[in-house]
PDB file of C-alpha atoms in Angstrom:
ATOM      1  CA  UNK A   1      80.644 -76.724 124.356  1.00 50.00           C
ATOM      2  CA  UNK A   2      78.873 -74.568 126.897  1.00 59.00           C
ATOM      3  CA  UNK A   3      75.852 -76.887 126.993  1.00 64.00           C
ATOM      4  CA  UNK A   4      78.001 -79.642 128.525  1.00 67.00           C
ATOM      5  CA  UNK A   5      78.613 -77.716 131.744  1.00 68.00           C
ATOM      6  CA  UNK A   6      76.451 -79.185 134.486  1.00 68.00           C
ATOM      7  CA  UNK A   7      74.343 -76.921 136.656  1.00 62.00           C
ATOM      8  CA  UNK A   8      76.193 -78.087 139.762  1.00 68.00           C
ATOM      9  CA  UNK A   9      79.654 -77.667 138.217  1.00 86.00           C
ATOM     10  CA  UNK A  10      82.352 -75.592 139.871  1.00 92.00           C
ATOM     11  CA  UNK A  11      84.780 -73.399 137.964  1.00 94.00           C
ATOM     12  CA  UNK A  12      87.700 -72.266 140.107  1.00 94.00           C
ATOM     13  CA  UNK A  13      89.866 -70.565 137.485  1.00 95.00           C
ATOM     14  CA  UNK A  14      89.336 -69.263 133.975  1.00 96.00           C
ATOM     15  CA  UNK A  15      92.504 -68.401 132.038  1.00 95.00           C
ATOM     16  CA  UNK A  16      91.828 -66.399 128.867  1.00 94.00           C
ATOM     17  CA  UNK A  17      94.919 -67.178 126.808  1.00 91.00           C
ATOM     18  CA  UNK A  18      93.835 -67.711 123.184  1.00 82.00           C
ATOM     19  CA  UNK A  19      95.726 -65.481 120.823  1.00 87.00           C
ATOM     20  CA  UNK A  20      96.844 -64.618 117.328  1.00 88.00           C
ATOM     21  CA  UNK A  21      99.723 -62.248 116.548  1.00 85.00           C
ATOM     22  CA  UNK A  22     100.419 -59.986 113.571  1.00 86.00           C
ATOM     23  CA  UNK A  23      98.414 -61.998 111.074  1.00 89.00           C
ATOM     24  CA  UNK A  24      97.561 -60.799 107.577  1.00 92.00           C
ATOM     25  CA  UNK A  25      94.264 -58.915 107.394  1.00 95.00           C
ATOM     26  CA  UNK A  26      91.433 -61.355 108.017  1.00 94.00           C
ATOM     27  CA  UNK A  27      88.018 -61.213 109.623  1.00 96.00           C
ATOM     28  CA  UNK A  28      86.296 -63.589 112.011  1.00 95.00           C
ATOM     29  CA  UNK A  29      83.084 -65.347 110.959  1.00 96.00           C
ATOM     30  CA  UNK A  30      81.242 -62.531 112.754  1.00 95.00           C
ATOM     31  CA  UNK A  31      83.009 -59.852 110.700  1.00 95.00           C
ATOM     32  CA  UNK A  32      85.530 -58.545 113.226  1.00 95.00           C
ATOM     33  CA  UNK A  33      89.216 -57.915 112.534  1.00 95.00           C
ATOM     34  CA  UNK A  34      90.846 -61.247 113.404  1.00 95.00           C
ATOM     35  CA  UNK A  35      93.247 -60.181 116.171  1.00 94.00           C
ATOM     36  CA  UNK A  36      90.582 -58.141 117.972  1.00 95.00           C
ATOM     37  CA  UNK A  37      88.074 -60.968 117.571  1.00 96.00           C
ATOM     38  CA  UNK A  38      90.341 -63.768 118.783  1.00 95.00           C
ATOM     39  CA  UNK A  39      92.421 -61.914 121.374  1.00 94.00           C
ATOM     40  CA  UNK A  40      89.652 -59.866 122.967  1.00 95.00           C
ATOM     41  CA  UNK A  41      86.079 -60.516 121.845  1.00 97.00           C
ATOM     42  CA  UNK A  42      86.367 -64.293 122.216  1.00 96.00           C
ATOM     43  CA  UNK A  43      87.630 -63.897 125.781  1.00 96.00           C
ATOM     44  CA  UNK A  44      84.951 -61.306 126.520  1.00 97.00           C
ATOM     45  CA  UNK A  45      82.180 -63.629 125.332  1.00 97.00           C
ATOM     46  CA  UNK A  46      83.515 -66.749 127.059  1.00 96.00           C
ATOM     47  CA  UNK A  47      84.017 -64.903 130.339  1.00 97.00           C
ATOM     48  CA  UNK A  48      80.501 -63.480 130.259  1.00 97.00           C
ATOM     49  CA  UNK A  49      79.016 -66.889 129.448  1.00 95.00           C
ATOM     50  CA  UNK A  50      80.840 -68.403 132.448  1.00 96.00           C
ATOM     51  CA  UNK A  51      80.392 -65.483 134.852  1.00 96.00           C
ATOM     52  CA  UNK A  52      77.401 -66.960 136.682  1.00 95.00           C
ATOM     53  CA  UNK A  53      79.280 -70.214 137.242  1.00 95.00           C
ATOM     54  CA  UNK A  54      82.372 -68.342 138.435  1.00 97.00           C
ATOM     55  CA  UNK A  55      80.278 -66.323 140.915  1.00 97.00           C
ATOM     56  CA  UNK A  56      78.578 -69.481 142.201  1.00 95.00           C
ATOM     57  CA  UNK A  57      82.013 -71.118 142.541  1.00 95.00           C
ATOM     58  CA  UNK A  58      83.543 -68.266 144.562  1.00 97.00           C
ATOM     59  CA  UNK A  59      86.221 -67.900 145.604  1.00 96.00           C
ATOM     60  CA  UNK A  60      87.304 -68.095 141.974  1.00 97.00           C
ATOM     61  CA  UNK A  61      89.462 -66.099 139.627  1.00 96.00           C
ATOM     62  CA  UNK A  62      89.748 -64.935 136.067  1.00 97.00           C
ATOM     63  CA  UNK A  63      93.170 -64.459 134.475  1.00 96.00           C
ATOM     64  CA  UNK A  64      93.350 -62.384 131.292  1.00 94.00           C
ATOM     65  CA  UNK A  65      96.633 -62.924 129.447  1.00 92.00           C
ATOM     66  CA  UNK A  66      97.539 -59.630 127.773  1.00 88.00           C
ATOM     67  CA  UNK A  67     100.894 -58.250 126.637  1.00 87.00           C
ATOM     68  CA  UNK A  68     103.162 -55.369 127.483  1.00 86.00           C
ATOM     69  CA  UNK A  69     102.607 -54.296 123.885  1.00 80.00           C
ATOM     70  CA  UNK A  70      99.215 -52.933 125.011  1.00 75.00           C
ATOM     71  CA  UNK A  71     100.920 -49.567 125.527  1.00 86.00           C
ATOM     72  CA  UNK A  72     101.261 -49.126 121.759  1.00 81.00           C
ATOM     73  CA  UNK A  73      97.555 -49.625 121.159  1.00 82.00           C
ATOM     74  CA  UNK A  74      94.626 -47.290 121.045  1.00 84.00           C
ATOM     75  CA  UNK A  75      90.995 -48.010 120.347  1.00 88.00           C
ATOM     76  CA  UNK A  76      89.633 -46.181 117.311  1.00 88.00           C
ATOM     77  CA  UNK A  77      85.879 -46.702 117.381  1.00 88.00           C
ATOM     78  CA  UNK A  78      85.620 -45.062 113.946  1.00 90.00           C
ATOM     79  CA  UNK A  79      87.682 -47.910 112.414  1.00 88.00           C
ATOM     80  CA  UNK A  80      87.391 -50.779 114.904  1.00 85.00           C
ATOM     81  CA  UNK A  81      87.838 -53.368 112.137  1.00 87.00           C
ATOM     82  CA  UNK A  82      90.845 -51.563 110.650  1.00 89.00           C
ATOM     83  CA  UNK A  83      89.155 -51.428 107.255  1.00 91.00           C
ATOM     84  CA  UNK A  84      90.474 -47.936 106.512  1.00 91.00           C
ATOM     85  CA  UNK A  85      94.029 -48.693 107.594  1.00 87.00           C
ATOM     86  CA  UNK A  86      95.409 -52.085 108.663  1.00 92.00           C
ATOM     87  CA  UNK A  87      98.602 -52.296 110.676  1.00 91.00           C
ATOM     88  CA  UNK A  88      99.048 -55.782 112.107  1.00 91.00           C
ATOM     89  CA  UNK A  89     101.304 -54.608 114.958  1.00 91.00           C
ATOM     90  CA  UNK A  90      98.873 -51.873 115.956  1.00 92.00           C
ATOM     91  CA  UNK A  91      95.914 -54.274 115.816  1.00 92.00           C
ATOM     92  CA  UNK A  92      97.648 -56.721 118.146  1.00 93.00           C
ATOM     93  CA  UNK A  93      98.459 -53.916 120.585  1.00 92.00           C
ATOM     94  CA  UNK A  94      94.881 -52.674 120.413  1.00 94.00           C
ATOM     95  CA  UNK A  95      93.522 -56.129 121.235  1.00 93.00           C
ATOM     96  CA  UNK A  96      95.835 -56.355 124.250  1.00 94.00           C
ATOM     97  CA  UNK A  97      94.801 -52.892 125.430  1.00 94.00           C
ATOM     98  CA  UNK A  98      91.183 -54.055 125.192  1.00 95.00           C
ATOM     99  CA  UNK A  99      92.128 -57.080 127.354  1.00 95.00           C
ATOM    100  CA  UNK A 100      93.463 -54.830 130.088  1.00 94.00           C
ATOM    101  CA  UNK A 101      90.531 -52.412 129.962  1.00 95.00           C
ATOM    102  CA  UNK A 102      88.148 -55.375 130.152  1.00 97.00           C
ATOM    103  CA  UNK A 103      90.000 -56.928 133.097  1.00 96.00           C
ATOM    104  CA  UNK A 104      90.058 -53.646 135.021  1.00 96.00           C
ATOM    105  CA  UNK A 105      86.364 -52.951 134.508  1.00 98.00           C
ATOM    106  CA  UNK A 106      85.391 -56.545 135.258  1.00 98.00           C
ATOM    107  CA  UNK A 107      87.435 -56.477 138.474  1.00 97.00           C
ATOM    108  CA  UNK A 108      85.620 -53.299 139.498  1.00 97.00           C
ATOM    109  CA  UNK A 109      82.202 -54.805 138.771  1.00 98.00           C
ATOM    110  CA  UNK A 110      83.010 -58.035 140.615  1.00 98.00           C
ATOM    111  CA  UNK A 111      84.292 -56.406 143.815  1.00 97.00           C
ATOM    112  CA  UNK A 112      82.845 -58.210 146.813  1.00 97.00           C
ATOM    113  CA  UNK A 113      81.663 -61.259 144.847  1.00 97.00           C
ATOM    114  CA  UNK A 114      84.615 -63.503 145.644  1.00 97.00           C
ATOM    115  CA  UNK A 115      85.713 -63.511 141.996  1.00 98.00           C
ATOM    116  CA  UNK A 116      89.088 -61.863 141.430  1.00 96.00           C
ATOM    117  CA  UNK A 117      90.302 -60.691 138.045  1.00 97.00           C
ATOM    118  CA  UNK A 118      93.966 -60.406 137.060  1.00 94.00           C
ATOM    119  CA  UNK A 119      95.632 -59.303 133.854  1.00 92.00           C
ATOM    120  CA  UNK A 120      99.231 -60.143 133.025  1.00 90.00           C
ATOM    121  CA  UNK A 121     102.041 -60.065 130.506  1.00 83.00           C
ATOM    122  CA  UNK A 122     103.224 -63.687 130.170  1.00 83.00           C
ATOM    123  CA  UNK A 123     106.856 -62.872 129.441  1.00 72.00           C
ATOM    124  CA  UNK A 124     108.743 -64.659 126.707  1.00 64.00           C
ATOM    125  CA  UNK A 125     107.136 -68.017 126.079  1.00 59.00           C
ATOM    126  CA  UNK A 126     107.945 -70.215 123.089  1.00 59.00           C
ATOM    127  CA  UNK A 127     104.678 -70.805 121.267  1.00 57.00           C
ATOM    128  CA  UNK A 128     103.404 -70.774 117.714  1.00 56.00           C
ATOM    129  CA  UNK A 129     101.950 -67.282 118.295  1.00 52.00           C
ATOM    130  CA  UNK A 130     104.533 -65.611 116.055  1.00 53.00           C
ATOM    131  CA  UNK A 131     103.955 -67.807 113.016  1.00 49.00           C
ATOM    132  CA  UNK A 132     103.103 -64.735 110.909  1.00 53.00           C
ATOM    133  CA  UNK A 133     106.201 -62.767 111.955  1.00 53.00           C
ATOM    134  CA  UNK A 134     108.979 -62.711 109.363  1.00 55.00           C
ATOM    135  CA  UNK A 135     112.378 -63.134 111.017  1.00 49.00           C
ATOM    136  CA  UNK A 136     115.430 -62.991 108.735  1.00 49.00           C
ATOM    137  CA  UNK A 137     116.975 -66.428 108.210  1.00 47.00           C
ATOM    138  CA  UNK A 138     120.301 -65.424 109.800  1.00 49.00           C
ATOM    139  CA  UNK A 139     118.576 -64.214 112.983  1.00 45.00           C
ATOM    140  CA  UNK A 140     116.494 -67.368 113.596  1.00 47.00           C
ATOM    141  CA  UNK A 141     119.193 -69.283 115.546  1.00 48.00           C
ATOM    142  CA  UNK A 142     119.486 -66.352 117.972  1.00 44.00           C
ATOM    143  CA  UNK A 143     115.753 -66.146 118.568  1.00 47.00           C
ATOM    144  CA  UNK A 144     115.605 -69.862 119.321  1.00 49.00           C
ATOM    145  CA  UNK A 145     118.439 -69.710 121.863  1.00 45.00           C
ATOM    146  CA  UNK A 146     116.896 -66.667 123.556  1.00 45.00           C
ATOM    147  CA  UNK A 147     113.531 -68.388 123.781  1.00 44.00           C
ATOM    148  CA  UNK A 148     115.158 -71.526 125.174  1.00 47.00           C
ATOM    149  CA  UNK A 149     116.975 -69.714 127.985  1.00 46.00           C
ATOM    150  CA  UNK A 150     114.028 -67.486 128.870  1.00 45.00           C
ATOM    151  CA  UNK A 151     111.568 -70.376 128.694  1.00 46.00           C
ATOM    152  CA  UNK A 152     113.659 -72.485 131.037  1.00 47.00           C
ATOM    153  CA  UNK A 153     113.789 -69.645 133.551  1.00 47.00           C
ATOM    154  CA  UNK A 154     110.334 -68.134 133.387  1.00 48.00           C
ATOM    155  CA  UNK A 155     107.976 -70.211 131.229  1.00 50.00           C
ATOM    156  CA  UNK A 156     104.479 -69.539 132.542  1.00 52.00           C
ATOM    157  CA  UNK A 157     105.538 -68.182 135.936  1.00 48.00           C
ATOM    158  CA  UNK A 158     103.327 -65.094 135.695  1.00 47.00           C
ATOM    159  CA  UNK A 159     100.278 -67.072 134.698  1.00 49.00           C
ATOM    160  CA  UNK A 160     100.821 -69.585 137.483  1.00 52.00           C
ATOM    161  CA  UNK A 161     101.242 -66.824 140.007  1.00 52.00           C
ATOM    162  CA  UNK A 162      97.968 -65.184 138.963  1.00 52.00           C
ATOM    163  CA  UNK A 163      96.005 -68.391 138.704  1.00 53.00           C
ATOM    164  CA  UNK A 164      97.676 -70.501 141.402  1.00 49.00           C
ATOM    165  CA  UNK A 165      97.080 -73.418 139.069  1.00 45.00           C
ATOM    166  CA  UNK A 166      97.862 -74.546 135.535  1.00 39.00           C
ATOM    167  CA  UNK A 167      94.479 -75.448 134.095  1.00 44.00           C
ATOM    168  CA  UNK A 168      90.871 -74.361 134.159  1.00 42.00           C
ATOM    169  CA  UNK A 169      89.475 -76.585 136.878  1.00 42.00           C
ATOM    170  CA  UNK A 170      85.944 -77.836 136.525  1.00 42.00           C
ATOM    171  CA  UNK A 171      84.442 -80.422 138.798  1.00 40.00           C
ATOM    172  CA  UNK A 172      80.954 -81.497 139.813  1.00 36.00           C
TER     173      UNK A 172
END
């Protein structure tokens, strides 16, 4: 929890990588559409809670893991929770567009502070992110072999390049 961070702690890197993908319509405890809440609002809140520590730890960096699917998203402020019309693919894309817009604006606001902000598409990484995606039974062996080859070649390379580390480093 946030209360466990010591006043003299140092935070070198924050990687915002939590995510949910194409889930059935659900809402967070706070009443937001689940993908927007988890993929964007959670990162937004955590980053803002840690921003003072990141500034005091400069040089430091923030990495926002987005997706190339952002280009299919748009932000409809009239139906932000997708209560009128829910399309799980669109909602994922919208959350990733919000990630990129957040990263760009945050980078602009943090110019000259020693805190850099990067946003990236992680590539193909084998995770449990697609647990809600229905893949026909006959196609599953092909998806596994593709993930295996791509994971061996590129697993996490983009994130490592942006962060220059693997974990969120905190030390006192």
